[in-house]
Coordinates of C-alpha atoms in Angstrom, one line a residue:
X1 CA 8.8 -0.1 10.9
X2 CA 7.7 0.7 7.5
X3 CA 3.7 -0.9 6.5
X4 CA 5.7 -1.8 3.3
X5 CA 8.6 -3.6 5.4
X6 CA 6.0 -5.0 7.5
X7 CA 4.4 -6.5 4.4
X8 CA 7.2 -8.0 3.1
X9 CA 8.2 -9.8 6.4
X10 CA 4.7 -11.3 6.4
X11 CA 5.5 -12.8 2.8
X12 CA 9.0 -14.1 4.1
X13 CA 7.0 -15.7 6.5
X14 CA 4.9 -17.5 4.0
X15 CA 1.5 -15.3 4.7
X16 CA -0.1 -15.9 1.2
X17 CA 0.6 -12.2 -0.4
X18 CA 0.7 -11.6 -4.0
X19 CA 1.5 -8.4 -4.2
X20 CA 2.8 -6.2 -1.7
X21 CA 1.3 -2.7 -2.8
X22 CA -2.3 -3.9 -3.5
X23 CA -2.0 -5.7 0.0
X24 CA -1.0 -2.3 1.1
X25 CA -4.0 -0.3 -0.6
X26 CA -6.3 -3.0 1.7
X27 CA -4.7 -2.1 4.3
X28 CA -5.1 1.3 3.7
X29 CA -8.5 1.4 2.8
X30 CA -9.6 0.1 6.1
X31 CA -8.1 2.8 7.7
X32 CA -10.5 5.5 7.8
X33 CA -11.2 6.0 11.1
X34 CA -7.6 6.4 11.7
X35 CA -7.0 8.8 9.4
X36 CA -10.3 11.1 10.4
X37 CA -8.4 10.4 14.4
X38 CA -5.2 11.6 12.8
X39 CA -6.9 14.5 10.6
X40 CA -8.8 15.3 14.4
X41 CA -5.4 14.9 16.4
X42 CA -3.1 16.7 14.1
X43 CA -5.2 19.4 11.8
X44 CA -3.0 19.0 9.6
X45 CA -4.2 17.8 6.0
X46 CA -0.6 17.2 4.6
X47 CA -0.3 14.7 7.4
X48 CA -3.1 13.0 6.2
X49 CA -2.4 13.1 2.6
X50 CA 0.9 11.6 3.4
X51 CA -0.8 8.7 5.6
X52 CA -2.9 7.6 2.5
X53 CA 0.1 8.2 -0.1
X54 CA -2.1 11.1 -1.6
X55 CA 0.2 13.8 -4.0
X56 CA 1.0 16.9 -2.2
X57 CA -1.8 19.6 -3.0
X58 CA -0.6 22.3 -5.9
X59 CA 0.0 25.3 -3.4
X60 CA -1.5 27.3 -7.0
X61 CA -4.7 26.2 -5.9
X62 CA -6.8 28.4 -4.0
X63 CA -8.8 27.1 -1.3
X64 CA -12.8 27.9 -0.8
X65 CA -14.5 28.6 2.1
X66 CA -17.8 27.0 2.6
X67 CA -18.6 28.6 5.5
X68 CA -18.9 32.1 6.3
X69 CA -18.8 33.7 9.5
X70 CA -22.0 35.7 11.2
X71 CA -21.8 39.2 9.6
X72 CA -19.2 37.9 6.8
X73 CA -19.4 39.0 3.2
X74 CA -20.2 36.7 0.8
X75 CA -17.9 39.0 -1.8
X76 CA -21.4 39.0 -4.3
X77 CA -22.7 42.8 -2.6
X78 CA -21.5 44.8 -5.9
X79 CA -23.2 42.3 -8.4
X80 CA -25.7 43.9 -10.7
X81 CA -29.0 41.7 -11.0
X82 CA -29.7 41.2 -14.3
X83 CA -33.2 40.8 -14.2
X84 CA -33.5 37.3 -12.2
X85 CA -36.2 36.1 -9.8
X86 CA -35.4 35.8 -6.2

């Protein structure tokens, strides 16, 4: 069953709801620690962008690693330094 279907049969049934998507986005919203169990159990960040209704990342976009690997280069070896402290 849908959360949305699942909504709606609560309002049938005379829960006071006035509106089925913001009573859905509290719903959601307490849901973190499911979503960081799902993001855990699935490694998969499409699942979780689905879960929370999020748009599908533009595949355009390129992705940044934060961090590097022992002995990994950080691509910045052939830089000139232009005069700058260190």
């Amino acid at each position: 069953m849908s959360l949305e279907t699942a909504v709606r049969m609560l309002m049938d049934a005379g829960y006071p709801i006035e509106d089925v998507s913001e009573e859905i986005g509290r719903i959601q919203s307490r849901a973190f620690d499911a979503v960081a169990r799902l993001a855990d159990a699935t490694g998969d960040a499409a699942v979780v962008g689905e879960y929370l209704g999020l748009a599908e990342a533009d595949p355009g976009v390129l992705t940044v690693p934060l961090i590097r690997k022992p002995g990994e280069q950080t691509g910045m070896e052939d830089t000139k330094d232009y005069g700058t402290d260190r």
